[in-house]
Coordinates of C-alpha atoms and ligand atoms in Angstrom, one line a residue:
X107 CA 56.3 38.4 68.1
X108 CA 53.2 39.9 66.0
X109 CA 49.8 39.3 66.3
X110 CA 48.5 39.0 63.0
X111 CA 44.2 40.2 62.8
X112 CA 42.6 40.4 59.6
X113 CA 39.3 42.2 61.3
X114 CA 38.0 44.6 59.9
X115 CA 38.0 47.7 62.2
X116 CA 34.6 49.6 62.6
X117 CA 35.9 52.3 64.3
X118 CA 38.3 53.5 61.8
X119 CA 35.4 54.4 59.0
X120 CA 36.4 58.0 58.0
X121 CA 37.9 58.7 61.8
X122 CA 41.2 60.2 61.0
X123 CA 43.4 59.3 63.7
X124 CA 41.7 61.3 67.0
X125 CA 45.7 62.2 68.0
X126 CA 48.7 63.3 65.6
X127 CA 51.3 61.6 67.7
X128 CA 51.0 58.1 66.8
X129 CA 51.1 59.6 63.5
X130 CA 54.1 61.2 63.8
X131 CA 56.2 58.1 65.5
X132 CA 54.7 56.2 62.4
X133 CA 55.9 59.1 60.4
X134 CA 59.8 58.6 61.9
X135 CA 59.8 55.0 61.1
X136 CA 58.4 55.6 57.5
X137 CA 61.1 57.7 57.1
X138 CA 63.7 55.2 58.3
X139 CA 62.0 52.3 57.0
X140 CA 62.2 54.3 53.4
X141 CA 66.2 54.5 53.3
X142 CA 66.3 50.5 53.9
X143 CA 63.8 49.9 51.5
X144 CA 63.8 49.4 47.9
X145 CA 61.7 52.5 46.9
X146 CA 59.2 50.9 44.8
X147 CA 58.4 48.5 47.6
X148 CA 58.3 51.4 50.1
X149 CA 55.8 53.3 48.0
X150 CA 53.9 50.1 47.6
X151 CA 53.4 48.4 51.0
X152 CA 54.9 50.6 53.4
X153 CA 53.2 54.1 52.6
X154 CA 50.2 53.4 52.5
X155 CA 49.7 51.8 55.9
X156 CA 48.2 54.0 58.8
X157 CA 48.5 54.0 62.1
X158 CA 45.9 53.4 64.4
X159 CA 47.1 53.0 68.1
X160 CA 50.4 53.5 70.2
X161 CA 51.2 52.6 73.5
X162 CA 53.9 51.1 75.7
X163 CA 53.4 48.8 78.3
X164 CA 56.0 47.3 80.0
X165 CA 59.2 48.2 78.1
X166 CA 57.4 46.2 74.7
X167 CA 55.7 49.1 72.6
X168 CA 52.1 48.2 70.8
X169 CA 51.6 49.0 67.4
X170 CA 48.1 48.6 65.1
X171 CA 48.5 49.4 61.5
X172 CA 45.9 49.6 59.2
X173 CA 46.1 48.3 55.4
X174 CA 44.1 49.0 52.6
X175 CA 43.0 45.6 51.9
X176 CA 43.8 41.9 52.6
X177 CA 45.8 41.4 50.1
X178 CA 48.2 44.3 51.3
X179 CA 47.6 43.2 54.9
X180 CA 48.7 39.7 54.6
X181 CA 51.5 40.4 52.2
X182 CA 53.3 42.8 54.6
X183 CA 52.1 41.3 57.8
X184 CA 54.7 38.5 56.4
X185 CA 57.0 40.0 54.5
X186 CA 57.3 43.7 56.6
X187 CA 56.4 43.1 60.0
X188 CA 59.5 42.1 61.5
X189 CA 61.5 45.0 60.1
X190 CA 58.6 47.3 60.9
X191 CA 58.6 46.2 64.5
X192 CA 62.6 46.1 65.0
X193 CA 62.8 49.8 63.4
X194 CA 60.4 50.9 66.4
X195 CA 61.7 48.8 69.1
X196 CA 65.2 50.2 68.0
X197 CA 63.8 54.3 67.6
X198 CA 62.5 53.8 70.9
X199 CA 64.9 52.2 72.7
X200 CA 62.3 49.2 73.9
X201 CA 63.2 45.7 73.8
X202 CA 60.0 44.8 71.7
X203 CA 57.1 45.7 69.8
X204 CA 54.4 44.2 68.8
X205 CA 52.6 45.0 65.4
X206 CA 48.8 44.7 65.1
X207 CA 47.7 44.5 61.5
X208 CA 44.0 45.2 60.9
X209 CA 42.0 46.2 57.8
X210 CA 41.1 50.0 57.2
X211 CA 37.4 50.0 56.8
X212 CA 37.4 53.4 55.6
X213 CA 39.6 51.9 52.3
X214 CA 37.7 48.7 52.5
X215 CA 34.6 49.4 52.0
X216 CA 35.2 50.6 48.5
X217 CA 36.9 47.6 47.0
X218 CA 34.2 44.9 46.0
X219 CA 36.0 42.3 46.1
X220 CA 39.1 40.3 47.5
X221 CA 39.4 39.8 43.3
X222 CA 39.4 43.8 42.6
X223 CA 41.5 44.3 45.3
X224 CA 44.2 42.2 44.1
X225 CA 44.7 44.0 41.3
X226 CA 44.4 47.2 42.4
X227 CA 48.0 46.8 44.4
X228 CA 50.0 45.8 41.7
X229 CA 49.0 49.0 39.2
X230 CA 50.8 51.5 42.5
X231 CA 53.6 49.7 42.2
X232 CA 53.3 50.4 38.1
X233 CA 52.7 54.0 38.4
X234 CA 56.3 54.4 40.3
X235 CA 59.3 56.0 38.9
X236 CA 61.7 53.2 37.1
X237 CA 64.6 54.7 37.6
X238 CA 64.8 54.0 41.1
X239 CA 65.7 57.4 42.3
X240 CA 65.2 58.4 46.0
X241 CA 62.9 61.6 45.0
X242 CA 63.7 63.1 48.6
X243 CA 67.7 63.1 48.3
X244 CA 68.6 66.2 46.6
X245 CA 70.8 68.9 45.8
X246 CA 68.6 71.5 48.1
X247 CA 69.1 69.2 51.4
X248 CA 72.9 68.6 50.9
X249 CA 74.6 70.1 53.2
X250 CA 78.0 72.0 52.0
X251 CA 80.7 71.5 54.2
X252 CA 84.9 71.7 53.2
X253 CA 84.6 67.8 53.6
X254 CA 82.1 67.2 50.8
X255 CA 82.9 70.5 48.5
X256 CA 84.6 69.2 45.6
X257 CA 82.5 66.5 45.5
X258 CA 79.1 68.3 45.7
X259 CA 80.2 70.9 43.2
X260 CA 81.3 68.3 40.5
X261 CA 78.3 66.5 40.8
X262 CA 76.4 69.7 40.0
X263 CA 78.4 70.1 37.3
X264 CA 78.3 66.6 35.6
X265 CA 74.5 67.0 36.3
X266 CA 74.0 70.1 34.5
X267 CA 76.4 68.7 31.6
X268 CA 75.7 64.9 31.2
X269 CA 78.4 62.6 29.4
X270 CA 80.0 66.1 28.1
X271 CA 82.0 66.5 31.1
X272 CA 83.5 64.8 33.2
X273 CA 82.9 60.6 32.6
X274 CA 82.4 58.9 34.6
X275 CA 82.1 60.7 37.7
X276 CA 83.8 58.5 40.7
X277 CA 82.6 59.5 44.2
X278 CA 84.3 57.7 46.7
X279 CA 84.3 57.7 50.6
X280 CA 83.8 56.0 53.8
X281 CA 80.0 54.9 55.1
X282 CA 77.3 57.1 55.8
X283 CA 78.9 60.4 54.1
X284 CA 76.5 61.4 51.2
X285 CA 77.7 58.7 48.7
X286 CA 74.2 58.2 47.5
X287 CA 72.9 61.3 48.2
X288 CA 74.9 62.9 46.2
X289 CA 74.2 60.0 43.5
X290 CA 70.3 60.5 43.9
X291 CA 70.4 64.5 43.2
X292 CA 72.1 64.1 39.9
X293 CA 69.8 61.5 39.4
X294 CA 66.8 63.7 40.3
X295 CA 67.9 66.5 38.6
X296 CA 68.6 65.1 35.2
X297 CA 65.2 63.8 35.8
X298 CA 63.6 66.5 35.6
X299 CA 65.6 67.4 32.7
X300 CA 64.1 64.7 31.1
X301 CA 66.8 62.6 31.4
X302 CA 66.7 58.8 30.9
X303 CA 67.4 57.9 34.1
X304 CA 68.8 54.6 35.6
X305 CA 70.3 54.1 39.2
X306 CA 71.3 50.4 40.5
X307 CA 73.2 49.0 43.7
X308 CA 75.7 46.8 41.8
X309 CA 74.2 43.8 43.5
X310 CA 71.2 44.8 41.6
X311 CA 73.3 45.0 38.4
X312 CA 74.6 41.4 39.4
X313 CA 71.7 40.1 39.6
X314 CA 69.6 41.3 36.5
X315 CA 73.0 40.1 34.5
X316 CA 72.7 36.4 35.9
X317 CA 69.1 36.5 35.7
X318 CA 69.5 37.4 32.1
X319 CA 71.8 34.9 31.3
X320 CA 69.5 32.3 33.2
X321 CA 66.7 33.1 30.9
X322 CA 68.6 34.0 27.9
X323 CA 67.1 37.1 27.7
X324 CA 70.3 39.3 27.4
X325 CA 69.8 41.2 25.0
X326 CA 66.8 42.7 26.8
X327 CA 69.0 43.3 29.7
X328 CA 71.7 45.3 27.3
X329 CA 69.3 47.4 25.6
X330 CA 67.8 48.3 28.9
X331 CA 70.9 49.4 30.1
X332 CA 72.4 51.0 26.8
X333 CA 69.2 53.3 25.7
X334 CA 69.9 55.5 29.3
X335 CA 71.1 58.9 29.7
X336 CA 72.4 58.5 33.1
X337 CA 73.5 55.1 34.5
X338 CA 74.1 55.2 38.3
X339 CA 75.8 52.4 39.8
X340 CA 75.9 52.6 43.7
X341 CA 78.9 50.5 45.8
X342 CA 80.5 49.6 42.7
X343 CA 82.7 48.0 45.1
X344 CA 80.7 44.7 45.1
X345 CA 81.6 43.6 41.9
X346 CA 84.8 42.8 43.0
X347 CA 85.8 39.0 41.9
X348 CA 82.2 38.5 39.7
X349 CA 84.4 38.3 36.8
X350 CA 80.8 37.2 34.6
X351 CA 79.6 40.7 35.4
X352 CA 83.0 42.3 35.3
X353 CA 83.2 41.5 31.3
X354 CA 79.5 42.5 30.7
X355 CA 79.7 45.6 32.9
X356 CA 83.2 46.4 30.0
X357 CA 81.1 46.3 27.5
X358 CA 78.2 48.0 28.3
X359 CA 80.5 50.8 30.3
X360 CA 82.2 51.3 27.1
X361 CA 79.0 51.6 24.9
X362 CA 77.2 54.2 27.0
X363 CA 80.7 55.7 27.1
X364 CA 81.4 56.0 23.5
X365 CA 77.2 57.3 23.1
X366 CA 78.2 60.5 25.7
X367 CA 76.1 58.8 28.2
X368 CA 76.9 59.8 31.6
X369 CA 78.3 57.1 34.1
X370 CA 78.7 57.6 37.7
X371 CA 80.0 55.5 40.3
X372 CA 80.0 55.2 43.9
X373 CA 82.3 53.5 46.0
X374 CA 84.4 53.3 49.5
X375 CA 87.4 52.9 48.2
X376 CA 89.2 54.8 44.9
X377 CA 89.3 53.0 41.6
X378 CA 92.9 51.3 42.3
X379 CA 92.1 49.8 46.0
X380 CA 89.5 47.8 44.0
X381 CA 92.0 45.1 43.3
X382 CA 89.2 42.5 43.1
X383 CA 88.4 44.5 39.8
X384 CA 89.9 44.2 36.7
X385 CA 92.6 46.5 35.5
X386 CA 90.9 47.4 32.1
X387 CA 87.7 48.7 34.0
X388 CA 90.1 50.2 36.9
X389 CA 91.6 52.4 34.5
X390 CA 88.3 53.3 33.2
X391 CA 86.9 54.4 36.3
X392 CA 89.3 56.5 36.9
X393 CA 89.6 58.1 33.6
X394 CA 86.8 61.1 34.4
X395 CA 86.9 62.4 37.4
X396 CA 87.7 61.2 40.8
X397 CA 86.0 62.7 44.0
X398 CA 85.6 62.1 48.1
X399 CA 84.0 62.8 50.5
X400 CA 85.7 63.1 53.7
X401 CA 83.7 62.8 57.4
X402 CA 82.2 66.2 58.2
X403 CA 83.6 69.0 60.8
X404 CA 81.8 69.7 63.7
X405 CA 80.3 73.3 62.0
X406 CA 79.0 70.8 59.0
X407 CA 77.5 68.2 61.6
X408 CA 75.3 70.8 63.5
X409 CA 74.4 72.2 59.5
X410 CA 73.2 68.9 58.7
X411 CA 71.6 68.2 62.5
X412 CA 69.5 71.8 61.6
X413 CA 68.4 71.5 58.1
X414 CA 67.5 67.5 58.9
X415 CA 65.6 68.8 62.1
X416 CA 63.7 71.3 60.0
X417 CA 62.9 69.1 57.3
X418 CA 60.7 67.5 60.1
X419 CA 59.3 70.7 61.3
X420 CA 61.0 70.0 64.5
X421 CA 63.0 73.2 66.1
X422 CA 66.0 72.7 67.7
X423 CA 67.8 74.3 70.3
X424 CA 71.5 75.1 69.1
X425 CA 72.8 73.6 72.1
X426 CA 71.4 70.5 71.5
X427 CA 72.7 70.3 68.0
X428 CA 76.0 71.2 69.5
X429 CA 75.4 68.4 71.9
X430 CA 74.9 65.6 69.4
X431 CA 77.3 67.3 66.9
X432 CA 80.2 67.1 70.0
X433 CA 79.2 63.6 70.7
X434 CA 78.5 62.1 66.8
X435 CA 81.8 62.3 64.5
X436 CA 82.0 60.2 61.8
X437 CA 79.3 59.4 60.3
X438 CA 76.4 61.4 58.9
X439 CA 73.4 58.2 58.8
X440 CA 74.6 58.2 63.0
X441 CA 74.1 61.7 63.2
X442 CA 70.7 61.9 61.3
X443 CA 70.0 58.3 63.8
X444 CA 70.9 60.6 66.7
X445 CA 68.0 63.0 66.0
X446 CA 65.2 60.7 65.1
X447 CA 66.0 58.5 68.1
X448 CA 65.7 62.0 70.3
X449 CA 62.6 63.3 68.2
X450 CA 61.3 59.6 68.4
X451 CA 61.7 59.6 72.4
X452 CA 60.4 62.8 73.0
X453 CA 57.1 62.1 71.8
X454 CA 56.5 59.3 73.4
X455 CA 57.4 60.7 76.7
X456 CA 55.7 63.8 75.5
X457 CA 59.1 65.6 76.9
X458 CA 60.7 68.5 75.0
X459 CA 63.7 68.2 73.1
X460 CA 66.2 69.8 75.6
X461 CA 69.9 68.9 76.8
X462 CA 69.0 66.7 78.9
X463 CA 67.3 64.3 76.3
X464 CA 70.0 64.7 74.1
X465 CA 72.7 64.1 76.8
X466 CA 70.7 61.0 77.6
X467 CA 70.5 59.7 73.8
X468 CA 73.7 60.3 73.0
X469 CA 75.0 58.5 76.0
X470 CA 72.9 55.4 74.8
X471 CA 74.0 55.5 71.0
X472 CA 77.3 56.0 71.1
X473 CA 79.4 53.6 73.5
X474 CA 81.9 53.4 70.5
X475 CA 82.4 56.3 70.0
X476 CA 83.8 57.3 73.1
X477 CA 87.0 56.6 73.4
X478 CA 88.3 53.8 75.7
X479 CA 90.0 55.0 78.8
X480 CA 92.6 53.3 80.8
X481 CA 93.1 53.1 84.7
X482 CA 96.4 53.6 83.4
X483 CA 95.9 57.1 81.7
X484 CA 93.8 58.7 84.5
X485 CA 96.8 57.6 87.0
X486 CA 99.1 59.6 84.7
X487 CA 96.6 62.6 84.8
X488 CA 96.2 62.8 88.1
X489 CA 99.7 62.7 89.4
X490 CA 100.7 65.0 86.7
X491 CA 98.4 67.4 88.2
X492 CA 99.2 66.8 91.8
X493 CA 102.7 66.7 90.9
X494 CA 104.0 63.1 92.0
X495 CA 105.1 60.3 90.7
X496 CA 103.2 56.7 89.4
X497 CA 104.8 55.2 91.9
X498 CA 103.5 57.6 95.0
X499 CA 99.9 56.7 93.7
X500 CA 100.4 53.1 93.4
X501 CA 102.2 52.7 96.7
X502 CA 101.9 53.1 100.4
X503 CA 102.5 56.2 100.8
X504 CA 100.3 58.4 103.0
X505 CA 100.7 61.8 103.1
X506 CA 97.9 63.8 102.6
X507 CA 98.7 64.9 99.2
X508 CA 99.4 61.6 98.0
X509 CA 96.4 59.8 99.9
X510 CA 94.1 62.4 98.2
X511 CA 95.2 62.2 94.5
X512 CA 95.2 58.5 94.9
X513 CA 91.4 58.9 96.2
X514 CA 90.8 60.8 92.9
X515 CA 92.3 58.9 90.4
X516 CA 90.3 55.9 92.0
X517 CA 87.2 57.9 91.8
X518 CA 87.8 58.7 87.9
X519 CA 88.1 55.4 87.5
X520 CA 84.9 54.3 88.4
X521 CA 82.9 57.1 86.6
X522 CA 84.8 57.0 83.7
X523 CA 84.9 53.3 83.1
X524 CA 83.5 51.0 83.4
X525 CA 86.2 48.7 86.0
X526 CA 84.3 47.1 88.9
X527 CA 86.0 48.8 92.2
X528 CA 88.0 45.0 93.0
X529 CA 89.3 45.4 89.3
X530 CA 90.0 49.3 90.6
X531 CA 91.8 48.1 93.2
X532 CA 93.9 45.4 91.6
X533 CA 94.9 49.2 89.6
X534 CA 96.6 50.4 93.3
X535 CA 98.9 48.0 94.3
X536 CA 96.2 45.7 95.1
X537 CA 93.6 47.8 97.2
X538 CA 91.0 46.3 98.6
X539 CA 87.6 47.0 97.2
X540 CA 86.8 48.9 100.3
X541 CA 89.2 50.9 99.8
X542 CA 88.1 52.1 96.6
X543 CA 84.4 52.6 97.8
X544 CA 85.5 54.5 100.6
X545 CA 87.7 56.9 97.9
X546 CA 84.8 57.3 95.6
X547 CA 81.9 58.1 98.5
X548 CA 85.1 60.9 100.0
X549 CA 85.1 62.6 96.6
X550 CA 81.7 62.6 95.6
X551 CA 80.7 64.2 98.7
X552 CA 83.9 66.4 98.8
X553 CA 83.3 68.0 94.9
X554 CA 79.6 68.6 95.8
X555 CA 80.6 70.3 99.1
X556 CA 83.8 72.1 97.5
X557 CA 83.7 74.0 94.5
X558 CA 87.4 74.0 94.4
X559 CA 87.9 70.5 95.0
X560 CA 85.0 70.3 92.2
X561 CA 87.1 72.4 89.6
X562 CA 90.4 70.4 90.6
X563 CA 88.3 67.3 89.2
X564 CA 87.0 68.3 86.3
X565 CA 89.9 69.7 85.0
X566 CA 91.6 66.5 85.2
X567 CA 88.5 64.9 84.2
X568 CA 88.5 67.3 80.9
X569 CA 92.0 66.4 80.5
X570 CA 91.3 62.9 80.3
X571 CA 88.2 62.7 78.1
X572 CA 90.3 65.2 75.2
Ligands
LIG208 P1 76.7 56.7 51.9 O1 76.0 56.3 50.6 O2 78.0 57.4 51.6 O3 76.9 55.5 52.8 P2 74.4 58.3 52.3 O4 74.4 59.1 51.1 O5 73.4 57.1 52.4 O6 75.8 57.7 52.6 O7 74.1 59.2 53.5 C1 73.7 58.8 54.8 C2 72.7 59.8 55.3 O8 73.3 61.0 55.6 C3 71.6 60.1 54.4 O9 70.4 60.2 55.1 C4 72.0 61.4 53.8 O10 70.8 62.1 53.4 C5 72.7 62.0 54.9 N1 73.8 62.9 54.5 C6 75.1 62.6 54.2 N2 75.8 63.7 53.9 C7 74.9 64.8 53.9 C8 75.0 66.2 53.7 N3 76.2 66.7 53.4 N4 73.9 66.9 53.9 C9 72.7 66.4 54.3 N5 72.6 65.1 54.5 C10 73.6 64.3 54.3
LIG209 MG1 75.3 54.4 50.0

């Protein structure tokens, strides 16, 4: 799928970028691509690529990057391309992109040699933080809600008052809900207390333990982890059955313990769900102080929507952050997907963010999180509301009150699922298709000639959707 170029580009010598859109699109992936990513990886390879052209042409979107040299071209043109290129094809909504890699002249010209190049990447990723904090997750851009209070207000605590107060700190709670956020702005805060500092996914922590025993080189891996102030360990949940790590995790928990270092864990279920753990770490996780995070309300959803929108300088109308809050329920990372995806679209077809985008993103993102409905439950509805019975709107029956809310309920059926009008008809006592064509044409025309007919539908139609 990428076409790989190792030219240099003349035209790029000192010529920032002649447009700033490409630049923000690139911009919108960076940020996405910098969640997925390890950070020190990100900060090596991914930020310093440019971008140098943008277009679409026939649903497959074209992108040209520029590197810094050829070492950094050819390592992410095969390591980073394919992510790079499905992280646009997915913010926009195209079924492919194609990623160009070409060599900044305005970089290369400086670097002698392919020699002098090569080292020169290696000494960025040296210069990053160790501790493998996300720097941009903090306490300023968490957003307070009743859902996340208690949680959000003991991790301020434990990070003003490390391994004095509450150890460890367990945060606990279903996908996408601030877990490690809220992990990342202790850790950047005792940071900047000068805090020794360490954060780890614990398939990180699995790994480092097995590699250590590999090379039999543990003891470097237990004074790493026993000379910090703050150990972070992110999804603890994974080291369920990894009975290896399990023991060595013990020990090293009940070092850093016993030294007042500060221990948090996050995870999605609490401490005793984790029945592929061992009881004797169990118990110890939930010996400090146990917290959740719950899904946010509606009020906290638009919050978040605003203060995400004007992180990216991007104003949005409040009815459009109602729109996506209505529409998005469960899950912050959707929510914050919901907006890059509009912010994403609506430069590339230069089209304000309005309700109508948003109607039309929302519509596309969330298929599951609409609730199924049933020919079965709009029947009910609709002869609720006309006052007959299921069997009137099945039957033969043809008086005009029954003949219309049968024509209803058929049209309801076709816009709000997603039945073919046979399979409608197979709902009414076996109808022809016909039938049911005939019903929805009647009523379409009817509630755009009627504004009373209009209401009588939409109130059923409200009824139905909840
Ligand atoms: P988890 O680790 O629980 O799966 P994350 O901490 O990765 O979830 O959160 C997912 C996304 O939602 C992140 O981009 C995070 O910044 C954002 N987020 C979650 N909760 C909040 C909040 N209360 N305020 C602001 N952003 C939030
Ligand atoms: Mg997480």
């Amino acid at each position: 799928m990428q076409r790989i170029e190792s030219v240099i580009d003349k035209n790029t010598a000192f010529n920032p970028l002649s447009t700033s859109e490409p630049k923000d699109s690139w911009q919108r992936v960076k940020d996405i691509l910098s969640k997925e990513i390890d950070d020190q990886i990100y900060k090596a390879w991914i930020l310093p690529l440019e971008i140098k052209e943008l277009s679409l042409l026939n649903d497959t979107l074209n992108v040209t990057l520029l590197a810094i040299n050829k070492f950094a071209l050819d390592h992410v043109s095969k390591n980073y391309s394919k992510l790079i290129s499905s992280t646009f094809s997915s913010l926009y909504s195209v079924s492919s992109c194609e990623i160009t890699f070409k060599i900044s002249e305005s970089h290369s010209f400086k670097r002698k040699s392919l020699a002098s190049q090569k080292r020169q990447v290696p000494l960025v990723a040296k210069t990053e933080n160790t501790a493998n904090i996300n720097q941009s997750l903090n306490f300023s851009n968490f957003v307070i809600g009743s859902c996340n209070q208690f949680a959000h207000a003991a991790s301020l605590q434990v990070a003003e008052n490390l391994g004095r107060q509450y150890n460890p700190l367990f945060i606990y709670g279903g996908v996408g809900l601030g877990k490690t956020h809220l992990a990342n702005a202790i850790g950047n805060a005792s940071r900047r207390r000068n805090k020794k500092v360490l954060l780890v996914s614990s398939e990180v922590f699995v790994s480092e333990l097995i590699s250590g025993v590999r090379s039999n080189s543990m003891h470097k891996f237990k004074a790493k982890y026993r000379s910090l102030d703050l150990l972070i360990i992110d999804d603890i949940q994974f080291l369920d059955g990894k009975e290896r790590t399990q023991e060595e995790f013990f020990h090293t928990f009940n070092e850093l313990h016993q030294g007042n270092k500060q221990i948090i864990l996050t995870s999605d279920k609490v401490p005793q769900e984790l029945t592929g753990i061992e009881e004797r770490l169990r118990t110890r996780f939930a010996s400090g102080l146990t917290c959740d995070l719950q899904a946010p309300d509606f009020e906290t959803r638009v919050a978040i929507l605003c203060k995400k929108a004007e992180a990216k300088q991007i104003e949005l109308d409040q009815e459009v952050a109602n729109l996506i809050a209505e529409s998005i329920s469960t899950n912050v990372r959707e929510l914050e997907g919901a907006l890059n995806r509009l912010i994403a679209i609506s430069d590339l077809r230069k089209a304000p963010i309005d309700q109508s985008l948003a109607r039309e993103i929302v519509k596309s993102l969330s298929p599951k999180n609409t609730k199924e409905i049933t020919a079965e439950e709009i029947q009910k509805t609709v002869v609720q509301n006309f006052n007959i019975s299921l069997s009137d709107i099945i039957g033969k029956r043809r008086t005009q009150n029954i003949a219309f809310a049968r024509q209803v309920a058929m049209y309801l059926c076709r816009k709000l699922t997603t039945y073919s009008y046979p399979e409608i008809g197979t709902f009414f006592g076996g109808r022809d298709h016909s039938t049911v064509i005939h019903a929805y044409k009647s009523i379409d025309e009817k509630t755009n000639k009627d504004s009373k007919i209009k209401e009588i539908v939409e109130k059923i139609k409200r009824e139905i959707c909840g």
